[in-house]
Every structure is written in C-alpha cells, then in structure tokens.
PDB file of C-alpha atoms in Angstrom:
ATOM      1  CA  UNK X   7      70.174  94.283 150.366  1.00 74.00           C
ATOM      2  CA  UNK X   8      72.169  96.503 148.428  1.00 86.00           C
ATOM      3  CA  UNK X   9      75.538  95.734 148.713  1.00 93.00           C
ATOM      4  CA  UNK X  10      75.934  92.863 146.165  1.00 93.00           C
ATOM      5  CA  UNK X  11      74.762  95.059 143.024  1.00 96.00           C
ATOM      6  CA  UNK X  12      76.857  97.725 144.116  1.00 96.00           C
ATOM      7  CA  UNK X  13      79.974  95.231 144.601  1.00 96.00           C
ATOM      8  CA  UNK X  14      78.574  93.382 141.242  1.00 97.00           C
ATOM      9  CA  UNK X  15      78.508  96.959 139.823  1.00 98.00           C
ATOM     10  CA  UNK X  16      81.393  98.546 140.844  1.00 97.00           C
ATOM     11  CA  UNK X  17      83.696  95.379 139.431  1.00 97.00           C
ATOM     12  CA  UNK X  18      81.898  96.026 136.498  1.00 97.00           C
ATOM     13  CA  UNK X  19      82.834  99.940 136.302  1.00 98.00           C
ATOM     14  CA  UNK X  20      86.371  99.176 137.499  1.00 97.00           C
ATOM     15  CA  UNK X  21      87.009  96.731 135.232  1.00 96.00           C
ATOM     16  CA  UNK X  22      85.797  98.255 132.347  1.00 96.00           C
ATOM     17  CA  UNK X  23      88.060 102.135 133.171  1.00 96.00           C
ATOM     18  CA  UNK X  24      91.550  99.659 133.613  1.00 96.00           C
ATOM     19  CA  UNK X  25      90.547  97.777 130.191  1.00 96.00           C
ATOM     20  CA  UNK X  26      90.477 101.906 128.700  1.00 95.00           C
ATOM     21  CA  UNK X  27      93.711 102.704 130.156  1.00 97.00           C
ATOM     22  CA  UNK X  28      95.375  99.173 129.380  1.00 97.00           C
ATOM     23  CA  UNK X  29      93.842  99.995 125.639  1.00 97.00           C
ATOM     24  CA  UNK X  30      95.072 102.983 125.647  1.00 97.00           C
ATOM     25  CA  UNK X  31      98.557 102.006 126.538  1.00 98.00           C
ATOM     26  CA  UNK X  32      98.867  99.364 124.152  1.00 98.00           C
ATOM     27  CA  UNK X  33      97.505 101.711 121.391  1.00 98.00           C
ATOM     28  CA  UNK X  34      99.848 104.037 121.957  1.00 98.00           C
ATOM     29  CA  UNK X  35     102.830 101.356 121.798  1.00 97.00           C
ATOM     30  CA  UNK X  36     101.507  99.736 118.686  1.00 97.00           C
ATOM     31  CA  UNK X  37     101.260 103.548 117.036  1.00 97.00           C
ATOM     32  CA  UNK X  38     104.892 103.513 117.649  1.00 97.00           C
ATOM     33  CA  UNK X  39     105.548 100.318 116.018  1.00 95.00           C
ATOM     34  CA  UNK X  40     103.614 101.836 112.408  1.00 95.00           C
ATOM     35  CA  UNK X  41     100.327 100.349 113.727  1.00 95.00           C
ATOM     36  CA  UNK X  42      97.031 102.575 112.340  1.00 94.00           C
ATOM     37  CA  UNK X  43      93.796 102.930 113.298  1.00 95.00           C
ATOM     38  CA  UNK X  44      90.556 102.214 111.002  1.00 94.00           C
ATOM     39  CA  UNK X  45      87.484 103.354 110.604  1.00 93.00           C
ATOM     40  CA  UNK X  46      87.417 105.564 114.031  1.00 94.00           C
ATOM     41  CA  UNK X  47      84.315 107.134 112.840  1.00 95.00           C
ATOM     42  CA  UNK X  48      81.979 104.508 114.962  1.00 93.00           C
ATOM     43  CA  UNK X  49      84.314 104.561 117.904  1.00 95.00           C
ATOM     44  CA  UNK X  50      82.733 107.618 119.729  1.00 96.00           C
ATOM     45  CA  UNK X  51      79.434 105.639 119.450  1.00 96.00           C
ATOM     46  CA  UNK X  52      80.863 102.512 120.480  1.00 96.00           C
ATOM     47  CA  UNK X  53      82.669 104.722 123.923  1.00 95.00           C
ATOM     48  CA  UNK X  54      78.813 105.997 124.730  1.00 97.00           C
ATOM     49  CA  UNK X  55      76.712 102.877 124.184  1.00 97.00           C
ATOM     50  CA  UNK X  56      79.092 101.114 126.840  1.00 97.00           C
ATOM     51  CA  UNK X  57      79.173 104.547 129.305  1.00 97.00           C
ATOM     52  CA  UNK X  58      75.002 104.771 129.165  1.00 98.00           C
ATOM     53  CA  UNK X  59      74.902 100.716 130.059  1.00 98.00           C
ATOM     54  CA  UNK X  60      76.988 101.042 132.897  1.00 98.00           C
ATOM     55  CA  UNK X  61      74.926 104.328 133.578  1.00 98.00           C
ATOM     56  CA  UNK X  62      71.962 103.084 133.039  1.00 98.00           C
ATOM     57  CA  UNK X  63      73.032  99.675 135.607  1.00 98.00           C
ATOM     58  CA  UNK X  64      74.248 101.909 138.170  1.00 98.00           C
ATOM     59  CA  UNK X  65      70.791 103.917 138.093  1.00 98.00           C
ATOM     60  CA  UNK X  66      68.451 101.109 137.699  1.00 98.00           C
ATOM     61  CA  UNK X  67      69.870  97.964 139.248  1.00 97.00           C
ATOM     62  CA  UNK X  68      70.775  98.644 143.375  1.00 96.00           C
ATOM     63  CA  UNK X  69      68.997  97.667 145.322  1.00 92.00           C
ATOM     64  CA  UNK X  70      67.868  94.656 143.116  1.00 95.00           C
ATOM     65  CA  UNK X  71      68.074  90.714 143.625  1.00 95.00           C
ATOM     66  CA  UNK X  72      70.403  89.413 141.438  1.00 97.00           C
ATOM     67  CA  UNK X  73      69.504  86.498 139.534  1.00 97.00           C
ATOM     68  CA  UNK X  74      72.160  83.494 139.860  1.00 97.00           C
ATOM     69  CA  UNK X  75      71.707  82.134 136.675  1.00 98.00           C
ATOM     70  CA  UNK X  76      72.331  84.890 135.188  1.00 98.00           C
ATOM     71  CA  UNK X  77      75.116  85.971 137.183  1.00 98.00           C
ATOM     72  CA  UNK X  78      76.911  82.661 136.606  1.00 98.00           C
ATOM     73  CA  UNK X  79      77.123  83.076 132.876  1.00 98.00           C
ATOM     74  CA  UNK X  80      78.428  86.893 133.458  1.00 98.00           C
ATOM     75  CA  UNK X  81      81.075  85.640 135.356  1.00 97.00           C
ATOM     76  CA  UNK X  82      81.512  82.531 133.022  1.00 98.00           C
ATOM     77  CA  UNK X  83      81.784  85.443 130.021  1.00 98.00           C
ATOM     78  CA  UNK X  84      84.684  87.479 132.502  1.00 97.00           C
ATOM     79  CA  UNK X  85      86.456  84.481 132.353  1.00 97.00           C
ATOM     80  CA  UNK X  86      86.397  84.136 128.408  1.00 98.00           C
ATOM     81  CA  UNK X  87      86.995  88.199 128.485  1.00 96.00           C
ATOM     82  CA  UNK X  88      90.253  87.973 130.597  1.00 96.00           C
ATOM     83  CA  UNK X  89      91.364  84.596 127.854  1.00 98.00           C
ATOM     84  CA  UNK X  90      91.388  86.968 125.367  1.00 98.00           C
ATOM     85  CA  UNK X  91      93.004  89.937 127.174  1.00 97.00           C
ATOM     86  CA  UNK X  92      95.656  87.006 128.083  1.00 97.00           C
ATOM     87  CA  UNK X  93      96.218  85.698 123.883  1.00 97.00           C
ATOM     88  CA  UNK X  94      96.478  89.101 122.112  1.00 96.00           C
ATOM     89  CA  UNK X  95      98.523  90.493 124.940  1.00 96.00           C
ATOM     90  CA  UNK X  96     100.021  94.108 123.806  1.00 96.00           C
ATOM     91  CA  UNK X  97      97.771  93.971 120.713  1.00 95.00           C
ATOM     92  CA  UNK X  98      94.739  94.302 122.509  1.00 96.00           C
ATOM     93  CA  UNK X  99      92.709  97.343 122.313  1.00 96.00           C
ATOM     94  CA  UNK X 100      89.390  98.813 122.350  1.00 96.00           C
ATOM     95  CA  UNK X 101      90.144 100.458 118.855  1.00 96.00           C
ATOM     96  CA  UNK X 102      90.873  98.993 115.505  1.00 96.00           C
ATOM     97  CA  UNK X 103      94.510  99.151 115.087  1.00 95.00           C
ATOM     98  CA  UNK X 104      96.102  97.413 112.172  1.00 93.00           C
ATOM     99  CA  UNK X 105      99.778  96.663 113.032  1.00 91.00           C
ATOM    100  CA  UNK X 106     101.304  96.298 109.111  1.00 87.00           C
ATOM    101  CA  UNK X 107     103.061  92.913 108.844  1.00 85.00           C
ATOM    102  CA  UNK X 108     102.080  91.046 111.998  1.00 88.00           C
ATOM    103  CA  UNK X 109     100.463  87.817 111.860  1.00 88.00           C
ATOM    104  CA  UNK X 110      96.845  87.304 112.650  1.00 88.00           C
ATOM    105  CA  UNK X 111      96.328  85.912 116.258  1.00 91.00           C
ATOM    106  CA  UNK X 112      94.614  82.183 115.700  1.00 92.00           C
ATOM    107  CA  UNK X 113      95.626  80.923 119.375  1.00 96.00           C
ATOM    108  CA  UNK X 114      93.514  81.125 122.207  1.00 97.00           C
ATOM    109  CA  UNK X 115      89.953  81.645 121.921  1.00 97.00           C
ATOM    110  CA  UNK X 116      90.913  82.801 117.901  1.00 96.00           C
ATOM    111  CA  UNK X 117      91.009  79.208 117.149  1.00 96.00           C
ATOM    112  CA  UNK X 118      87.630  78.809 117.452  1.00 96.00           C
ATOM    113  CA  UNK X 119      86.125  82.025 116.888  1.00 94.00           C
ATOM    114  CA  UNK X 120      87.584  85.083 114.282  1.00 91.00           C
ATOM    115  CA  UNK X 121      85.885  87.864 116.415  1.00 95.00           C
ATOM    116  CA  UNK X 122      85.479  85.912 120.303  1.00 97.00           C
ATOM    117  CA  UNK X 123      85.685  89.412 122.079  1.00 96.00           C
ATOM    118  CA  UNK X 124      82.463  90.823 120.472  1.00 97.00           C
ATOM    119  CA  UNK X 125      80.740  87.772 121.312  1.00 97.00           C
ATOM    120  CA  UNK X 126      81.639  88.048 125.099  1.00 98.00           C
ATOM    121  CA  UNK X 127      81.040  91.880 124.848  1.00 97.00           C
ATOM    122  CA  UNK X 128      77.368  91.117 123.510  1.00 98.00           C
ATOM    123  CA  UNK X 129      76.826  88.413 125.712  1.00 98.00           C
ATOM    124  CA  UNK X 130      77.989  90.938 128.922  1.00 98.00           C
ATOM    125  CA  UNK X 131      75.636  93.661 127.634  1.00 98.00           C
ATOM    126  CA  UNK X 132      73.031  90.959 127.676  1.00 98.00           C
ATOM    127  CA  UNK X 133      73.663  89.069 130.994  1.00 98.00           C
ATOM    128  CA  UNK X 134      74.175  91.414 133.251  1.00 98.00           C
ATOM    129  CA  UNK X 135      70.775  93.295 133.139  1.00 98.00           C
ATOM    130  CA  UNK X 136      69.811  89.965 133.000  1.00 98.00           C
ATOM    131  CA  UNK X 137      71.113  89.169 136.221  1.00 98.00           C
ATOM    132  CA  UNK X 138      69.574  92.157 137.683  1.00 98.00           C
ATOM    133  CA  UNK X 139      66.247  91.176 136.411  1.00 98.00           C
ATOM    134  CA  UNK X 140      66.272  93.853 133.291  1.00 98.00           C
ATOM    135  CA  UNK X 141      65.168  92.097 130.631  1.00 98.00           C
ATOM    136  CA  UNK X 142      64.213  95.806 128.421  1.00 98.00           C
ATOM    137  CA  UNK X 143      67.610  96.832 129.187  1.00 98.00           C
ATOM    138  CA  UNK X 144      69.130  93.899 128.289  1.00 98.00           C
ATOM    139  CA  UNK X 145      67.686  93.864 124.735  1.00 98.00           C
ATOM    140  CA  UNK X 146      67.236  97.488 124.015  1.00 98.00           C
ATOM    141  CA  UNK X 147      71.364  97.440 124.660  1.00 98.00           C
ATOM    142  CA  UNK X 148      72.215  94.494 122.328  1.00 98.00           C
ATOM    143  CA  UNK X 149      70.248  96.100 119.805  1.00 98.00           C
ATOM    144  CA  UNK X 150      72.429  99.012 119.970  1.00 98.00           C
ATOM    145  CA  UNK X 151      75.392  96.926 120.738  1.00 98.00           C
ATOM    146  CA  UNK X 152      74.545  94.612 117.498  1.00 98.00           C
ATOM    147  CA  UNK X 153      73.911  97.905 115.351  1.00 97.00           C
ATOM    148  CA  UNK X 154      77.567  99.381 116.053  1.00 96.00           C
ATOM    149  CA  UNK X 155      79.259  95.585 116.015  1.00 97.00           C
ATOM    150  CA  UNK X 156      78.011  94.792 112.704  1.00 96.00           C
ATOM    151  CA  UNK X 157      79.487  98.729 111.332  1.00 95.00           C
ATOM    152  CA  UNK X 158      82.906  97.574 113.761  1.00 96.00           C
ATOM    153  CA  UNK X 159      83.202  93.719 112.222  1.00 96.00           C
ATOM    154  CA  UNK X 160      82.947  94.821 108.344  1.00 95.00           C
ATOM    155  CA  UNK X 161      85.160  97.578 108.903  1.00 94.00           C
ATOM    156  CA  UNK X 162      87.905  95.359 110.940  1.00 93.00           C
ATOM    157  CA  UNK X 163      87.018  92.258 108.305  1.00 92.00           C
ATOM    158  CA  UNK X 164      88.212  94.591 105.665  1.00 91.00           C
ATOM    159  CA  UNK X 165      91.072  96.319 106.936  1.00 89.00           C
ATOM    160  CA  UNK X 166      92.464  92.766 107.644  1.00 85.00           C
ATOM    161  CA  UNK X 167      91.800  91.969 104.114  1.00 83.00           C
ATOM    162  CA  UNK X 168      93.250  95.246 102.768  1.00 80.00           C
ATOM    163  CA  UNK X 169      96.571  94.177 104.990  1.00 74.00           C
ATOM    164  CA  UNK X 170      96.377  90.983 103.792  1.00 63.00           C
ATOM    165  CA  UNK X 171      96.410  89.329 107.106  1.00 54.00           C
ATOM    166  CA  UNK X 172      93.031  87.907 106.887  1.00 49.00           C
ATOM    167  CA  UNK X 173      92.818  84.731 104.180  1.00 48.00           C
TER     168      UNK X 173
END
C-alpha cells in the first residue's frame, strides 16, 4: 500500500513550503520593525539539508510500511512544532532575526527549553525515516542536521548576548 507514505509525505512537504512562506512573511515584517538577520552564512546549508531529506523521503520511503511507533512520536513532535509556531507568533522564522529591544520569549515551550524548536526539528529529521523503517537515513541526516545546529545555536546564543536579551 502506498497511499499512507505518500499522505504521511505529502503533509510533510506541505507543511514544511507554508512554514517558508509564513517565515518569510514574518521576516519581512520584523525587517520593517529594525529587526536584522545574523550569521546568514549557514542558512543556504541549513535550506538544502532539509530539501535533500524531504527528497531523499519522497524517493526512498513509498511504498514502505510505516512503523507506528515511530509515527506516533512524529506526530507527538508536530504537536510540540505547531506550540512553538503558536508562542513566538510573528517572531517566528526560519532565519535568525534579532528584533533590537524586544524581550526574549520564556512562555510556552521557552520555559523549559532555550532552543525547543531545534530539538523538535532534530527529533523530526530522526523519526520520520524512522517511521519508514530508514534507520541510515535517519542518522546520516541528524549528523548533518547536528553539524549545521551546533554552527546555528552559537551564532543565535551570541547575537542574543550581543543584544543583550539573553542573561
């Protein structure tokens, strides 16, 4: 049976193209308000990684049984995705905007966690080869997706800093 990778898949790709333009959007409108971006160097890295997994899914995984474990904690992880979409509002974005005298978000998820968005991110780029029975995808993609977080999380860290926002 095919159908339920490509309906797994296609929410997926979907999902991810209305988080660019939604990112986009809110990019734009911070730029407006004296927002700036930092360090965009890795962000052309960070835009392919994501484009080959969902590639790389849509090549490799119809077709295939999908594991309900597996699928459980993706859709567990959407959840926790669409929290944090839902706490930083018109300040989310897939780039590293620093908006000069706004507060740091600690609500939501940011109570608990100063980064929760990577975490979900890593865990998706985990679990869903997972749940597709792709266990060398799985970890050949959070080793890339570990390798541009850690360049992404000191650069943000320290732009924070160097606004004095983080404490």
């Amino acid at each position: 049976m095919m159908w339920p990778s490509i309906v797994l898949l296609t929410f997926v790709t979907l999902q991810r193209l209305g988080e660019l333009v939604l990112a986009r959007r809110n990019t734009a409108a911070l730029r407006t308000r004296g927002a700036r971006e930092v360090a965009p160097e890795h962000y052309p890295l960070m835009v392919a990684l994501h484009a080959v997994w969902i590639i790389g899914l849509w090549l490799l995984a119809p077709g295939r049984p999908i594991e309900p474990f597996w699928l459980a904690i993706f859709m567990g992880l959407q959840a926790l995705r669409f929290w944090v979409l839902a706490t930083l509002k018109d300040r989310w974005t897939t780039r590293i905007i620093i908006l000069p005298g706004a507060p740091l978000i600690r609500s939501g998820p940011y109570r608990f966690l100063r980064h929760p968005n990577y975490a979900i991110v890593a865990g998706e780029i985990a679990t869903l080869p997972l749940a597709f029975g792709l266990p060398v995808f799985a970890v050949v993609f959070s080793l890339f997706n570990a390798a541009i977080l850690h360049v992404r999380i000191k650069a943000e860290n320290a732009a924070l800093e160097s606004a004095m926002i983080l404490k």
